């Protein structure tokens, strides 16, 4: 029983090692269609061409508060929240709206001005 377990472990190890080696040789595209492989290669090229350095802070002191604001994670979160909220309000548009939906639309128009 112990010998079978060891033999099974060795066979599975060799199969997985061979699979990983083939996967590395083909850049991970072995199990994908041609279109999927092209998309993955395009995404890798886009990621490689993105800027690798951080934005430099401005030298003028009056621009520093705006720079700090727009480079903060909270600003990014706030903008994404506004976008998601806007998508939600666009999704609630219906063919035959109820009076409750009209109240929500009025609230959305007030807050998205």
PDB file of C-alpha atoms in Angstrom:
ATOM      1  CA  UNK A   1       0.000   0.000   0.000  1.00  0.00           C
ATOM      2  CA  UNK A   2       2.794   2.402   0.890  1.00  0.00           C
ATOM      3  CA  UNK A   3       4.669   1.523  -2.316  1.00  0.00           C
ATOM      4  CA  UNK A   4       1.573   2.264  -4.429  1.00  0.00           C
ATOM      5  CA  UNK A   5       1.139   5.616  -2.711  1.00  0.00           C
ATOM      6  CA  UNK A   6       4.775   6.572  -3.370  1.00  0.00           C
ATOM      7  CA  UNK A   7       4.554   5.423  -7.000  1.00  0.00           C
ATOM      8  CA  UNK A   8       1.312   7.360  -7.535  1.00  0.00           C
ATOM      9  CA  UNK A   9       2.884  10.475  -6.018  1.00  0.00           C
ATOM     10  CA  UNK A  10       5.897  10.164  -8.333  1.00  0.00           C
ATOM     11  CA  UNK A  11       3.716   9.722 -11.439  1.00  0.00           C
ATOM     12  CA  UNK A  12       1.552  12.735 -10.544  1.00  0.00           C
ATOM     13  CA  UNK A  13       4.681  14.777  -9.819  1.00  0.00           C
ATOM     14  CA  UNK A  14       6.189  13.949 -13.211  1.00  0.00           C
ATOM     15  CA  UNK A  15       2.928  14.751 -15.027  1.00  0.00           C
ATOM     16  CA  UNK A  16       2.550  18.099 -13.246  1.00  0.00           C
ATOM     17  CA  UNK A  17       6.200  18.976 -13.808  1.00  0.00           C
ATOM     18  CA  UNK A  18       5.872  18.189 -17.526  1.00  0.00           C
ATOM     19  CA  UNK A  19       2.691  20.250 -17.767  1.00  0.00           C
ATOM     20  CA  UNK A  20       4.298  23.236 -16.022  1.00  0.00           C
ATOM     21  CA  UNK A  21       7.356  22.997 -18.266  1.00  0.00           C
ATOM     22  CA  UNK A  22       5.203  22.985 -21.426  1.00  0.00           C
ATOM     23  CA  UNK A  23       3.140  25.849 -20.025  1.00  0.00           C
ATOM     24  CA  UNK A  24       6.275  27.935 -19.410  1.00  0.00           C
ATOM     25  CA  UNK A  25       7.635  27.181 -22.894  1.00  0.00           C
ATOM     26  CA  UNK A  26       4.423  28.404 -24.527  1.00  0.00           C
ATOM     27  CA  UNK A  27       4.135  31.463 -22.281  1.00  0.00           C
ATOM     28  CA  UNK A  28       1.014  30.043 -20.612  1.00  0.00           C
ATOM     29  CA  UNK A  29      -0.970  29.907 -23.863  1.00  0.00           C
ATOM     30  CA  UNK A  30      -1.196  26.124 -24.254  1.00  0.00           C
ATOM     31  CA  UNK A  31      -4.812  25.735 -23.162  1.00  0.00           C
ATOM     32  CA  UNK A  32      -6.137  28.846 -24.963  1.00  0.00           C
ATOM     33  CA  UNK A  33      -7.580  29.464 -28.388  1.00  0.00           C
ATOM     34  CA  UNK A  34      -5.695  31.700 -30.815  1.00  0.00           C
ATOM     35  CA  UNK A  35      -7.933  34.679 -30.070  1.00  0.00           C
ATOM     36  CA  UNK A  36      -7.472  34.246 -26.323  1.00  0.00           C
ATOM     37  CA  UNK A  37      -3.717  33.951 -26.764  1.00  0.00           C
ATOM     38  CA  UNK A  38      -3.616  37.144 -28.834  1.00  0.00           C
ATOM     39  CA  UNK A  39      -5.673  38.947 -26.192  1.00  0.00           C
ATOM     40  CA  UNK A  40      -3.324  37.779 -23.406  1.00  0.00           C
ATOM     41  CA  UNK A  41      -0.284  38.891 -25.420  1.00  0.00           C
ATOM     42  CA  UNK A  42      -1.902  42.289 -26.047  1.00  0.00           C
ATOM     43  CA  UNK A  43      -2.653  42.697 -22.323  1.00  0.00           C
ATOM     44  CA  UNK A  44       0.942  41.811 -21.438  1.00  0.00           C
ATOM     45  CA  UNK A  45       2.193  44.376 -23.966  1.00  0.00           C
ATOM     46  CA  UNK A  46      -0.092  47.045 -22.477  1.00  0.00           C
ATOM     47  CA  UNK A  47       1.098  46.261 -18.955  1.00  0.00           C
ATOM     48  CA  UNK A  48       4.725  46.420 -20.092  1.00  0.00           C
ATOM     49  CA  UNK A  49       4.227  49.835 -21.723  1.00  0.00           C
ATOM     50  CA  UNK A  50       2.612  51.546 -18.727  1.00  0.00           C
ATOM     51  CA  UNK A  51       4.592  54.183 -16.874  1.00  0.00           C
ATOM     52  CA  UNK A  52       6.814  52.667 -14.208  1.00  0.00           C
ATOM     53  CA  UNK A  53       7.546  55.781 -12.170  1.00  0.00           C
ATOM     54  CA  UNK A  54       5.333  57.821  -9.912  1.00  0.00           C
ATOM     55  CA  UNK A  55       4.230  61.306 -10.842  1.00  0.00           C
ATOM     56  CA  UNK A  56       6.571  63.936  -9.505  1.00  0.00           C
ATOM     57  CA  UNK A  57       5.097  66.495  -7.119  1.00  0.00           C
ATOM     58  CA  UNK A  58       4.804  70.035  -8.474  1.00  0.00           C
ATOM     59  CA  UNK A  59       7.369  72.632  -7.491  1.00  0.00           C
ATOM     60  CA  UNK A  60       4.798  75.379  -6.971  1.00  0.00           C
ATOM     61  CA  UNK A  61       3.380  75.242  -3.442  1.00  0.00           C
ATOM     62  CA  UNK A  62      -0.101  76.362  -4.535  1.00  0.00           C
ATOM     63  CA  UNK A  63      -0.435  73.220  -6.729  1.00  0.00           C
ATOM     64  CA  UNK A  64       0.591  70.791  -3.983  1.00  0.00           C
ATOM     65  CA  UNK A  65      -2.852  70.429  -2.280  1.00  0.00           C
ATOM     66  CA  UNK A  66      -4.486  69.536  -5.607  1.00  0.00           C
ATOM     67  CA  UNK A  67      -1.690  67.067  -6.410  1.00  0.00           C
ATOM     68  CA  UNK A  68      -2.035  65.424  -2.995  1.00  0.00           C
ATOM     69  CA  UNK A  69      -5.802  65.187  -3.429  1.00  0.00           C
ATOM     70  CA  UNK A  70      -5.819  63.603  -6.886  1.00  0.00           C
ATOM     71  CA  UNK A  71      -3.024  61.125  -6.126  1.00  0.00           C
ATOM     72  CA  UNK A  72      -4.652  59.836  -2.935  1.00  0.00           C
ATOM     73  CA  UNK A  73      -6.423  56.482  -2.750  1.00  0.00           C
ATOM     74  CA  UNK A  74      -9.482  58.146  -1.247  1.00  0.00           C
ATOM     75  CA  UNK A  75      -9.922  60.299  -4.348  1.00  0.00           C
ATOM     76  CA  UNK A  76      -9.731  57.216  -6.557  1.00  0.00           C
ATOM     77  CA  UNK A  77     -12.291  55.454  -4.371  1.00  0.00           C
ATOM     78  CA  UNK A  78     -14.609  58.479  -4.420  1.00  0.00           C
ATOM     79  CA  UNK A  79     -14.475  58.759  -8.219  1.00  0.00           C
ATOM     80  CA  UNK A  80     -15.145  55.030  -8.632  1.00  0.00           C
ATOM     81  CA  UNK A  81     -18.057  55.271  -6.186  1.00  0.00           C
ATOM     82  CA  UNK A  82     -19.567  58.140  -8.154  1.00  0.00           C
ATOM     83  CA  UNK A  83     -19.212  56.148 -11.387  1.00  0.00           C
ATOM     84  CA  UNK A  84     -20.868  53.071  -9.851  1.00  0.00           C
ATOM     85  CA  UNK A  85     -23.655  55.212  -8.380  1.00  0.00           C
ATOM     86  CA  UNK A  86     -24.205  56.839 -11.772  1.00  0.00           C
ATOM     87  CA  UNK A  87     -24.383  53.391 -13.407  1.00  0.00           C
ATOM     88  CA  UNK A  88     -26.949  52.339 -10.801  1.00  0.00           C
ATOM     89  CA  UNK A  89     -29.136  55.358 -11.539  1.00  0.00           C
ATOM     90  CA  UNK A  90     -28.890  54.715 -15.277  1.00  0.00           C
ATOM     91  CA  UNK A  91     -29.916  51.078 -14.709  1.00  0.00           C
ATOM     92  CA  UNK A  92     -33.115  51.962 -12.853  1.00  0.00           C
ATOM     93  CA  UNK A  93     -34.645  53.580 -15.914  1.00  0.00           C
ATOM     94  CA  UNK A  94     -37.783  51.573 -16.716  1.00  0.00           C
ATOM     95  CA  UNK A  95     -40.436  51.601 -19.398  1.00  0.00           C
ATOM     96  CA  UNK A  96     -43.364  52.182 -17.063  1.00  0.00           C
ATOM     97  CA  UNK A  97     -41.891  53.721 -13.929  1.00  0.00           C
ATOM     98  CA  UNK A  98     -43.700  53.703 -10.635  1.00  0.00           C
ATOM     99  CA  UNK A  99     -44.009  56.889  -8.537  1.00  0.00           C
ATOM    100  CA  UNK A 100     -41.260  55.540  -6.257  1.00  0.00           C
ATOM    101  CA  UNK A 101     -38.869  55.368  -9.229  1.00  0.00           C
ATOM    102  CA  UNK A 102     -39.733  58.977 -10.090  1.00  0.00           C
ATOM    103  CA  UNK A 103     -38.639  60.047  -6.606  1.00  0.00           C
ATOM    104  CA  UNK A 104     -35.352  58.194  -7.025  1.00  0.00           C
ATOM    105  CA  UNK A 105     -34.773  59.844 -10.406  1.00  0.00           C
ATOM    106  CA  UNK A 106     -35.397  63.295  -8.937  1.00  0.00           C
ATOM    107  CA  UNK A 107     -32.915  62.524  -6.169  1.00  0.00           C
ATOM    108  CA  UNK A 108     -30.401  61.306  -8.744  1.00  0.00           C
ATOM    109  CA  UNK A 109     -30.797  64.451 -10.827  1.00  0.00           C
ATOM    110  CA  UNK A 110     -30.231  66.626  -7.751  1.00  0.00           C
ATOM    111  CA  UNK A 111     -27.141  64.747  -6.604  1.00  0.00           C
ATOM    112  CA  UNK A 112     -25.535  64.391 -10.068  1.00  0.00           C
ATOM    113  CA  UNK A 113     -25.734  68.053 -11.022  1.00  0.00           C
TER     114      UNK A 113
END
